[in-house]
Amino acid sequence: MDRFRRWISPQTGYEPLEHPPQDDEGSHLISSQTLSEPRFSRFEYGVFFLLGVSMLWAWNMFLAAAPYFYHRFSSDEWAAAHYQSSILVVSTITNLGSSFTLAKLQKRSPYPKLITVSLLINIVIFTLLALSTGLLKNTSIGLYFSFLMLMVFGTSLATGMNQVGVFAYVSGFGRPEYTQAIMAGQGLAGVLPCIVQILSVLAVPDKTGEQEVPQESSKSAFLYFITSTFVSLSALVAFGSLVRRRSNTMSEFAQSSADSASDLTDGKTVNLWGLFKKLRFMALALFLCFTVTMMFPVFTAKIESVRDPQGSSRLFQPAVFIPLAFLFWNVGDLAGRISVLIPQLSLTHRPFALFIFAIARFGFLPLYLLCNIRGREAVVRSDFFYLFVVQLLFGISNGYLGSSCMMGSSQWVTEEDRESAGGFMSLMLVGGLAAGSLLSFSLSSV
């Protein structure tokens, strides 16, 4: 019990470090007075926002194209039944493996290169996917399945590189608002695909008889993939401008100090356990946050409106209602990511409170069981309860908690460890997603 009390009690090494300690010799570390409060730049905020959009846009476009993949595999029972789980397994293992390796071996100097390479990989992959909608239209199921898994592997590898690189690179700016910009960009990347899905269904007249669902067409898939290509290309151009601008505006003294500090860590691995001890509550809160969050897609894809779809507006038909539910969650998530900019709502100075909040989010999961799963009778017969109380609030809690943990991590480490802490927290985020994805299989029979 005493050991547990010591573990949760505040320690001198776990205090917000507004002024990081100086090196005894005073020649290697950057002065806190020199770079502790850099000027806020709307341009830099916008670039990180775009990087956040590109980070998850590609994956959300993959989800939006799921009906197209099902249409391609419909003639093969095994492929149609297992392509989604195969995508999940390949992406989870690849993303977690690349994130762990990069977080363990990260250096200060290659972050811009890491981000650039990841964006280039996404550009190539989604261009190939766009071209495949025409060039591989008549290929065999087995060949296209292998091609798709290879593309998923490449995208997941790029995502791991991008997450570790971007979150580590932004920590070096010393502006928590820029981390929030990345998180807000990720939130927007979740909102827009849902809107596209809803509009694509509503744009087609409600007719009886056999007809191709809009999302299943090759044209829709081509637009999904080529849009991802242009989003990644835009992020690459903007990031290149940011790197050049930062290099040109940095003073010679700051540059030489940064180089000296960088020389200390070049070629060295990062002590992940040491970072965990400093950030334990925020790291665990972030891990639990996204572990719980990965459960909601399992329920959302199965919950239908309590209204009779035949005698109601098309908004309450499954083809629209399910994307609408995803939209409510993603709008809440985006709102939560933006809300952390309000100082009165910040809990970054209370890591243990964030940890308790993350545990409390498990309480949302039983609420889904009260809704209309697979057309069965709902315990609470209210679409308002499902959309506004369950989906919206669950999304808000995810956006707020995730952004708070990512933004607050830099306050609890020294200036020289900020970039390493950013990469480490990115690893915890990916680990939570992986754990939640694996646990979600236990809910597949609900």
Short mmCIF file of C-alpha atoms in Angstrom, two decimals, residues 14-426:
data_model
loop_
_atom_site.label_atom_id
_atom_site.label_comp_id
_atom_site.label_asym_id
_atom_site.label_seq_id
_atom_site.Cartn_x
_atom_site.Cartn_y
_atom_site.Cartn_z
CA TYR A 14 6.70 15.33 -11.82
CA GLU A 15 6.01 19.06 -11.76
CA PRO A 16 5.29 21.39 -14.68
CA LEU A 17 8.66 22.54 -15.92
CA GLU A 18 8.11 26.10 -17.06
CA HIS A 19 11.83 26.77 -16.62
CA PRO A 20 13.82 23.57 -17.28
CA PRO A 21 16.94 23.12 -15.18
CA GLN A 22 20.19 24.31 -16.68
CA ASP A 23 23.23 22.15 -17.27
CA ASP A 24 25.93 22.69 -14.66
CA GLU A 25 28.48 23.56 -17.32
CA GLY A 26 25.99 25.83 -19.11
CA SER A 27 27.34 25.11 -22.58
CA HIS A 28 25.11 22.36 -23.96
CA LEU A 29 21.48 23.02 -23.09
CA ILE A 30 19.35 25.79 -24.59
CA SER A 31 18.59 28.61 -22.21
CA SER A 32 14.96 28.57 -21.07
CA GLN A 33 14.90 32.35 -21.37
CA THR A 34 15.98 32.09 -24.98
CA LEU A 35 13.43 29.66 -26.40
CA SER A 36 10.92 28.87 -23.62
CA GLU A 37 8.27 31.26 -24.97
CA PRO A 38 8.50 31.37 -28.77
CA ARG A 39 6.16 33.63 -30.68
CA PHE A 40 2.84 32.16 -31.77
CA SER A 41 2.46 31.99 -35.56
CA ARG A 42 -0.82 31.49 -37.38
CA PHE A 43 1.12 30.10 -40.34
CA GLU A 44 2.78 27.45 -38.18
CA TYR A 45 -0.55 26.65 -36.52
CA GLY A 46 -2.15 26.23 -39.97
CA VAL A 47 0.61 23.92 -41.19
CA PHE A 48 0.30 21.65 -38.16
CA PHE A 49 -3.47 21.68 -38.56
CA LEU A 50 -3.03 20.49 -42.17
CA LEU A 51 -0.55 17.84 -41.02
CA GLY A 52 -3.18 16.62 -38.57
CA VAL A 53 -5.76 16.42 -41.35
CA SER A 54 -3.41 14.44 -43.60
CA MET A 55 -2.43 12.12 -40.74
CA LEU A 56 -5.92 10.61 -40.49
CA TRP A 57 -7.50 11.65 -43.78
CA ALA A 58 -5.95 8.75 -45.65
CA TRP A 59 -7.22 6.20 -43.12
CA ASN A 60 -10.71 7.72 -43.06
CA MET A 61 -10.84 7.54 -46.83
CA PHE A 62 -9.98 3.83 -46.48
CA LEU A 63 -13.04 3.46 -44.24
CA ALA A 64 -15.20 5.44 -46.66
CA ALA A 65 -14.17 3.08 -49.47
CA ALA A 66 -15.16 -0.03 -47.47
CA PRO A 67 -18.36 -0.56 -49.54
CA TYR A 68 -16.22 -0.49 -52.69
CA PHE A 69 -13.90 -3.16 -51.30
CA TYR A 70 -16.88 -5.29 -50.31
CA HIS A 71 -18.24 -4.94 -53.83
CA ARG A 72 -14.87 -6.04 -55.26
CA PHE A 73 -14.76 -9.13 -52.99
CA SER A 74 -18.46 -10.00 -53.09
CA SER A 75 -17.90 -12.98 -55.41
CA ASP A 76 -15.55 -14.62 -52.90
CA GLU A 77 -17.21 -15.52 -49.59
CA TRP A 78 -13.97 -15.70 -47.58
CA ALA A 79 -12.54 -12.44 -48.90
CA ALA A 80 -15.83 -10.59 -48.38
CA ALA A 81 -16.07 -11.82 -44.79
CA HIS A 82 -12.45 -11.27 -43.78
CA TYR A 83 -11.12 -8.28 -45.73
CA GLN A 84 -12.04 -5.81 -42.94
CA SER A 85 -10.45 -7.85 -40.17
CA SER A 86 -7.40 -8.42 -42.40
CA ILE A 87 -7.04 -4.67 -42.94
CA LEU A 88 -7.35 -4.13 -39.18
CA VAL A 89 -4.73 -6.73 -38.27
CA VAL A 90 -2.19 -5.60 -40.88
CA SER A 91 -2.64 -1.92 -40.05
CA THR A 92 -2.53 -2.39 -36.27
CA ILE A 93 0.58 -4.57 -36.21
CA THR A 94 2.44 -2.41 -38.73
CA ASN A 95 1.51 0.89 -37.11
CA LEU A 96 2.39 -0.25 -33.60
CA GLY A 97 5.65 -1.89 -34.71
CA SER A 98 6.87 1.15 -36.65
CA SER A 99 5.81 3.55 -33.89
CA PHE A 100 7.60 1.56 -31.18
CA THR A 101 10.79 1.24 -33.23
CA LEU A 102 10.88 4.93 -34.11
CA ALA A 103 10.00 6.07 -30.59
CA LYS A 104 12.80 3.91 -29.21
CA LEU A 105 15.42 4.97 -31.75
CA GLN A 106 14.31 8.53 -32.46
CA LYS A 107 16.82 11.36 -32.86
CA ARG A 108 16.23 15.09 -33.08
CA SER A 109 17.71 15.69 -36.52
CA PRO A 110 15.70 13.36 -38.82
CA TYR A 111 12.17 14.41 -37.83
CA PRO A 112 11.56 16.62 -40.90
CA LYS A 113 12.94 13.88 -43.13
CA LEU A 114 10.75 11.28 -41.40
CA ILE A 115 7.63 13.40 -41.95
CA THR A 116 8.54 14.08 -45.58
CA VAL A 117 9.13 10.40 -46.35
CA SER A 118 5.82 9.41 -44.73
CA LEU A 119 3.88 11.93 -46.83
CA LEU A 120 5.64 10.76 -49.99
CA ILE A 121 4.72 7.15 -49.20
CA ASN A 122 1.06 8.11 -48.80
CA ILE A 123 1.10 10.06 -52.06
CA VAL A 124 2.46 7.05 -53.95
CA ILE A 125 0.13 4.53 -52.28
CA PHE A 126 -3.09 6.45 -52.78
CA THR A 127 -2.16 7.28 -56.35
CA LEU A 128 -1.70 3.56 -56.99
CA LEU A 129 -5.03 2.83 -55.29
CA ALA A 130 -6.74 5.45 -57.45
CA LEU A 131 -5.24 3.96 -60.61
CA SER A 132 -6.16 0.43 -59.47
CA THR A 133 -9.88 1.28 -59.66
CA GLY A 134 -9.47 1.19 -63.44
CA LEU A 135 -6.31 -0.78 -64.22
CA LEU A 136 -7.08 -3.67 -61.82
CA LYS A 137 -10.82 -3.63 -62.34
CA ASN A 138 -10.93 -7.11 -63.86
CA THR A 139 -8.09 -8.74 -61.95
CA SER A 140 -8.54 -11.85 -59.82
CA ILE A 141 -9.81 -11.64 -56.24
CA GLY A 142 -6.61 -13.12 -54.84
CA LEU A 143 -4.34 -10.69 -56.67
CA TYR A 144 -6.38 -7.65 -55.69
CA PHE A 145 -6.60 -8.85 -52.06
CA SER A 146 -2.80 -9.15 -51.92
CA PHE A 147 -2.43 -5.73 -53.55
CA LEU A 148 -4.79 -4.17 -51.00
CA MET A 149 -2.95 -5.70 -48.03
CA LEU A 150 0.34 -4.37 -49.42
CA MET A 151 -1.18 -0.89 -49.72
CA VAL A 152 -2.52 -1.11 -46.15
CA PHE A 153 0.93 -2.12 -44.93
CA GLY A 154 2.53 0.86 -46.68
CA THR A 155 -0.07 3.32 -45.38
CA SER A 156 0.21 2.02 -41.82
CA LEU A 157 4.00 2.24 -41.97
CA ALA A 158 3.71 5.83 -43.20
CA THR A 159 1.17 6.64 -40.48
CA GLY A 160 3.50 5.37 -37.75
CA MET A 161 6.37 7.41 -39.17
CA ASN A 162 4.15 10.46 -39.49
CA GLN A 163 2.71 10.28 -35.99
CA VAL A 164 6.05 9.88 -34.24
CA GLY A 165 7.73 12.47 -36.46
CA VAL A 166 5.02 15.14 -36.28
CA PHE A 167 4.32 14.90 -32.54
CA ALA A 168 8.04 14.91 -31.76
CA TYR A 169 8.77 17.77 -34.17
CA VAL A 170 5.92 19.96 -32.87
CA SER A 171 7.11 19.52 -29.27
CA GLY A 172 10.32 21.31 -30.19
CA PHE A 173 8.35 24.49 -30.93
CA GLY A 174 7.34 24.85 -27.28
CA ARG A 175 3.77 25.89 -28.17
CA PRO A 176 1.03 23.53 -26.87
CA GLU A 177 -1.39 25.24 -29.28
CA TYR A 178 0.43 23.62 -32.20
CA THR A 179 -0.15 20.16 -30.71
CA GLN A 180 -3.81 21.09 -30.38
CA ALA A 181 -3.77 22.10 -34.06
CA ILE A 182 -2.68 18.56 -35.00
CA MET A 183 -5.39 17.03 -32.86
CA ALA A 184 -8.03 19.39 -34.32
CA GLY A 185 -6.90 18.52 -37.83
CA GLN A 186 -7.34 14.84 -37.04
CA GLY A 187 -10.84 15.61 -35.80
CA LEU A 188 -11.75 17.40 -39.02
CA ALA A 189 -10.42 14.44 -41.01
CA GLY A 190 -13.03 12.31 -39.27
CA VAL A 191 -15.92 14.71 -39.87
CA LEU A 192 -15.63 15.34 -43.61
CA PRO A 193 -15.73 11.69 -44.84
CA CYS A 194 -18.95 11.14 -42.87
CA ILE A 195 -20.54 14.13 -44.58
CA VAL A 196 -19.42 12.82 -47.98
CA GLN A 197 -20.97 9.41 -47.24
CA ILE A 198 -24.29 10.91 -46.17
CA LEU A 199 -24.53 13.24 -49.18
CA SER A 200 -23.57 10.48 -51.60
CA VAL A 201 -26.54 8.40 -50.43
CA LEU A 202 -29.03 11.26 -50.28
CA ALA A 203 -28.02 12.39 -53.77
CA VAL A 204 -29.42 9.17 -55.25
CA PRO A 205 -33.24 9.03 -55.63
CA ASP A 206 -34.95 6.54 -53.32
CA LYS A 207 -36.05 3.86 -55.78
CA THR A 208 -36.91 0.24 -55.40
CA GLY A 209 -35.16 -2.45 -57.33
CA GLU A 210 -31.56 -3.38 -57.90
CA GLN A 211 -29.14 -0.52 -58.25
CA GLU A 212 -25.52 0.09 -57.42
CA VAL A 213 -24.94 1.88 -54.13
CA PRO A 214 -22.95 5.09 -54.83
CA GLN A 215 -20.09 4.17 -52.47
CA GLU A 216 -19.57 0.86 -54.30
CA SER A 217 -18.74 2.43 -57.66
CA SER A 218 -15.22 2.70 -59.06
CA LYS A 219 -15.73 6.43 -59.61
CA SER A 220 -16.44 7.05 -55.93
CA ALA A 221 -13.42 4.98 -54.88
CA PHE A 222 -11.24 6.86 -57.36
CA LEU A 223 -12.37 10.17 -55.83
CA TYR A 224 -11.71 8.89 -52.29
CA PHE A 225 -8.16 7.85 -53.14
CA ILE A 226 -7.16 10.74 -55.38
CA THR A 227 -8.45 13.20 -52.77
CA SER A 228 -6.15 11.55 -50.22
CA THR A 229 -3.28 12.00 -52.65
CA PHE A 230 -3.91 15.73 -52.95
CA VAL A 231 -4.35 16.17 -49.19
CA SER A 232 -0.97 14.51 -48.56
CA LEU A 233 0.60 16.56 -51.36
CA SER A 234 -0.76 19.80 -49.88
CA ALA A 235 0.58 18.84 -46.46
CA LEU A 236 3.99 18.06 -47.99
CA VAL A 237 4.19 21.45 -49.70
CA ALA A 238 3.09 23.31 -46.57
CA PHE A 239 5.49 21.38 -44.35
CA GLY A 240 8.39 22.12 -46.73
CA SER A 241 7.58 25.81 -46.43
CA LEU A 242 7.51 25.53 -42.63
CA VAL A 243 10.89 23.82 -42.48
CA ARG A 244 12.48 26.46 -44.74
CA ARG A 245 10.87 29.30 -42.81
CA ARG A 246 11.97 27.92 -39.45
CA SER A 247 15.50 27.44 -40.72
CA ASN A 248 15.70 30.98 -42.09
CA THR A 249 14.24 32.75 -39.05
CA MET A 250 16.23 30.94 -36.36
CA SER A 251 19.00 33.13 -34.96
CA GLU A 252 22.60 32.02 -35.18
CA PHE A 253 22.82 31.73 -31.41
CA ALA A 254 19.69 29.66 -31.13
CA GLN A 255 20.80 27.53 -34.07
CA SER A 256 24.19 26.82 -32.58
CA SER A 257 22.61 26.06 -29.19
CA ALA A 258 20.10 23.74 -30.79
CA ASP A 259 22.87 21.98 -32.69
CA SER A 260 24.81 21.52 -29.47
CA ALA A 261 21.77 20.09 -27.72
CA SER A 262 21.06 17.85 -30.68
CA ASP A 263 24.61 16.53 -30.66
CA LEU A 264 24.02 15.22 -27.17
CA THR A 265 21.26 12.89 -28.30
CA ASP A 266 22.26 12.04 -31.86
CA GLY A 267 22.71 8.32 -32.21
CA LYS A 268 21.29 7.52 -28.79
CA THR A 269 18.18 5.53 -28.05
CA VAL A 270 15.43 7.02 -25.93
CA ASN A 271 14.78 5.72 -22.41
CA LEU A 272 11.08 4.93 -22.79
CA TRP A 273 10.78 3.71 -19.20
CA GLY A 274 12.28 6.96 -17.92
CA LEU A 275 9.74 8.95 -19.93
CA PHE A 276 6.93 6.73 -18.67
CA LYS A 277 7.89 7.41 -15.04
CA LYS A 278 7.74 11.15 -15.69
CA LEU A 279 4.51 10.99 -17.69
CA ARG A 280 2.87 7.93 -16.17
CA PHE A 281 -0.60 9.34 -15.53
CA MET A 282 -0.85 11.20 -18.83
CA ALA A 283 0.57 8.23 -20.73
CA LEU A 284 -1.85 5.77 -19.10
CA ALA A 285 -4.76 8.18 -19.57
CA LEU A 286 -3.95 8.50 -23.27
CA PHE A 287 -3.58 4.73 -23.67
CA LEU A 288 -6.90 4.02 -21.91
CA CYS A 289 -8.65 6.82 -23.78
CA PHE A 290 -8.01 5.33 -27.20
CA THR A 291 -8.42 1.75 -25.99
CA VAL A 292 -11.99 2.57 -24.98
CA THR A 293 -12.56 4.71 -28.07
CA MET A 294 -11.80 1.85 -30.46
CA MET A 295 -14.83 0.02 -29.10
CA PHE A 296 -17.38 2.50 -30.44
CA PRO A 297 -17.15 1.62 -34.18
CA VAL A 298 -18.26 -1.93 -33.34
CA PHE A 299 -21.50 -0.62 -31.84
CA THR A 300 -22.05 2.29 -34.22
CA ALA A 301 -21.99 0.06 -37.30
CA LYS A 302 -24.79 -2.10 -35.79
CA ILE A 303 -27.11 0.41 -34.10
CA GLU A 304 -30.17 1.48 -36.10
CA SER A 305 -32.81 4.11 -35.56
CA VAL A 306 -35.71 3.22 -33.29
CA ARG A 307 -38.07 4.54 -35.97
CA ASP A 308 -39.54 2.39 -38.71
CA PRO A 309 -37.19 2.96 -41.68
CA GLN A 310 -39.99 2.36 -44.18
CA GLY A 311 -42.28 5.05 -42.85
CA SER A 312 -39.69 7.64 -41.84
CA SER A 313 -37.36 10.15 -43.46
CA ARG A 314 -34.34 8.73 -45.29
CA LEU A 315 -32.18 10.11 -42.48
CA PHE A 316 -33.42 7.24 -40.32
CA GLN A 317 -32.70 4.51 -42.85
CA PRO A 318 -29.55 2.48 -42.03
CA ALA A 319 -27.67 3.68 -45.14
CA VAL A 320 -27.83 7.25 -43.80
CA PHE A 321 -28.40 6.79 -40.07
CA ILE A 322 -25.18 4.86 -39.47
CA PRO A 323 -22.94 7.48 -41.18
CA LEU A 324 -24.97 10.12 -39.31
CA ALA A 325 -24.08 8.45 -36.01
CA PHE A 326 -20.40 8.44 -36.99
CA LEU A 327 -20.77 12.13 -37.86
CA PHE A 328 -22.16 12.93 -34.41
CA TRP A 329 -19.24 11.15 -32.76
CA ASN A 330 -16.67 12.89 -34.95
CA VAL A 331 -18.26 16.33 -34.47
CA GLY A 332 -18.08 15.75 -30.72
CA ASP A 333 -14.49 14.62 -31.04
CA LEU A 334 -13.60 17.78 -32.98
CA ALA A 335 -15.38 19.97 -30.42
CA GLY A 336 -13.46 18.28 -27.61
CA ARG A 337 -10.15 18.86 -29.36
CA ILE A 338 -10.96 22.56 -29.78
CA SER A 339 -12.25 23.02 -26.21
CA VAL A 340 -8.79 22.46 -24.72
CA LEU A 341 -7.81 25.93 -25.97
CA ILE A 342 -10.02 27.40 -23.21
CA PRO A 343 -7.65 27.80 -20.20
CA GLN A 344 -10.46 27.37 -17.65
CA LEU A 345 -11.16 23.88 -19.02
CA SER A 346 -7.56 22.71 -18.96
CA LEU A 347 -6.52 19.78 -16.78
CA THR A 348 -2.96 19.48 -18.04
CA HIS A 349 -1.75 20.53 -14.57
CA ARG A 350 -3.65 17.61 -13.02
CA PRO A 351 -2.43 14.37 -14.67
CA PHE A 352 -4.08 12.14 -12.07
CA ALA A 353 -7.46 13.75 -12.80
CA LEU A 354 -6.97 12.96 -16.50
CA PHE A 355 -6.17 9.36 -15.55
CA ILE A 356 -9.39 9.06 -13.50
CA PHE A 357 -11.33 10.66 -16.37
CA ALA A 358 -9.94 8.02 -18.76
CA ILE A 359 -11.10 5.21 -16.47
CA ALA A 360 -14.55 6.80 -16.15
CA ARG A 361 -15.00 6.67 -19.94
CA PHE A 362 -15.51 2.90 -19.67
CA GLY A 363 -18.97 3.84 -18.40
CA PHE A 364 -19.99 4.83 -21.93
CA LEU A 365 -19.79 1.26 -23.21
CA PRO A 366 -22.85 -0.09 -21.32
CA LEU A 367 -24.86 2.85 -22.67
CA TYR A 368 -24.53 1.41 -26.18
CA LEU A 369 -26.28 -1.75 -24.99
CA LEU A 370 -29.34 0.36 -24.24
CA CYS A 371 -29.70 1.29 -27.91
CA ASN A 372 -31.27 -0.45 -30.92
CA ILE A 373 -28.52 -2.95 -31.81
CA ARG A 374 -29.18 -4.91 -35.02
CA GLY A 375 -32.81 -3.80 -35.09
CA ARG A 376 -33.59 -5.37 -31.73
CA GLU A 377 -35.77 -3.48 -29.29
CA ALA A 378 -33.88 -0.67 -27.56
CA VAL A 379 -34.05 -0.29 -23.79
CA VAL A 380 -34.07 3.48 -24.29
CA ARG A 381 -36.27 4.10 -27.33
CA SER A 382 -34.80 7.44 -28.33
CA ASP A 383 -32.57 8.43 -31.22
CA PHE A 384 -31.83 11.67 -29.32
CA PHE A 385 -30.39 9.63 -26.44
CA TYR A 386 -28.20 7.64 -28.81
CA LEU A 387 -26.96 10.52 -30.98
CA PHE A 388 -26.60 13.32 -28.43
CA VAL A 389 -26.02 11.60 -25.09
CA VAL A 390 -24.00 8.56 -26.18
CA GLN A 391 -22.29 9.41 -29.47
CA LEU A 392 -21.77 13.15 -29.09
CA LEU A 393 -20.60 13.09 -25.47
CA PHE A 394 -18.39 10.05 -26.05
CA GLY A 395 -16.75 11.91 -28.94
CA ILE A 396 -16.30 15.09 -26.88
CA SER A 397 -14.64 13.15 -24.07
CA ASN A 398 -12.25 11.48 -26.52
CA GLY A 399 -11.21 14.73 -28.19
CA TYR A 400 -10.77 16.58 -24.90
CA LEU A 401 -8.87 13.83 -23.09
CA GLY A 402 -6.63 12.91 -26.03
CA SER A 403 -5.69 16.53 -26.76
CA SER A 404 -5.12 17.35 -23.09
CA CYS A 405 -2.67 14.46 -22.71
CA MET A 406 -0.78 15.26 -25.91
CA MET A 407 -0.59 19.00 -25.15
CA GLY A 408 0.31 18.61 -21.48
CA SER A 409 3.14 16.13 -21.85
CA SER A 410 5.71 18.81 -22.74
CA GLN A 411 5.03 20.62 -19.43
CA TRP A 412 6.32 17.71 -17.36
CA VAL A 413 9.73 17.14 -18.93
CA THR A 414 12.82 19.23 -19.45
CA GLU A 415 13.20 21.17 -22.68
CA GLU A 416 15.73 18.73 -24.08
CA ASP A 417 13.24 15.85 -23.61
CA ARG A 418 10.23 17.54 -25.23
CA GLU A 419 10.68 15.97 -28.64
CA SER A 420 11.30 12.52 -27.16
CA ALA A 421 8.21 12.95 -24.99
CA GLY A 422 6.14 13.83 -28.06
CA GLY A 423 7.25 10.65 -29.81
CA PHE A 424 6.65 8.58 -26.68
CA MET A 425 3.10 9.91 -26.24
CA SER A 426 2.43 9.13 -29.90
#
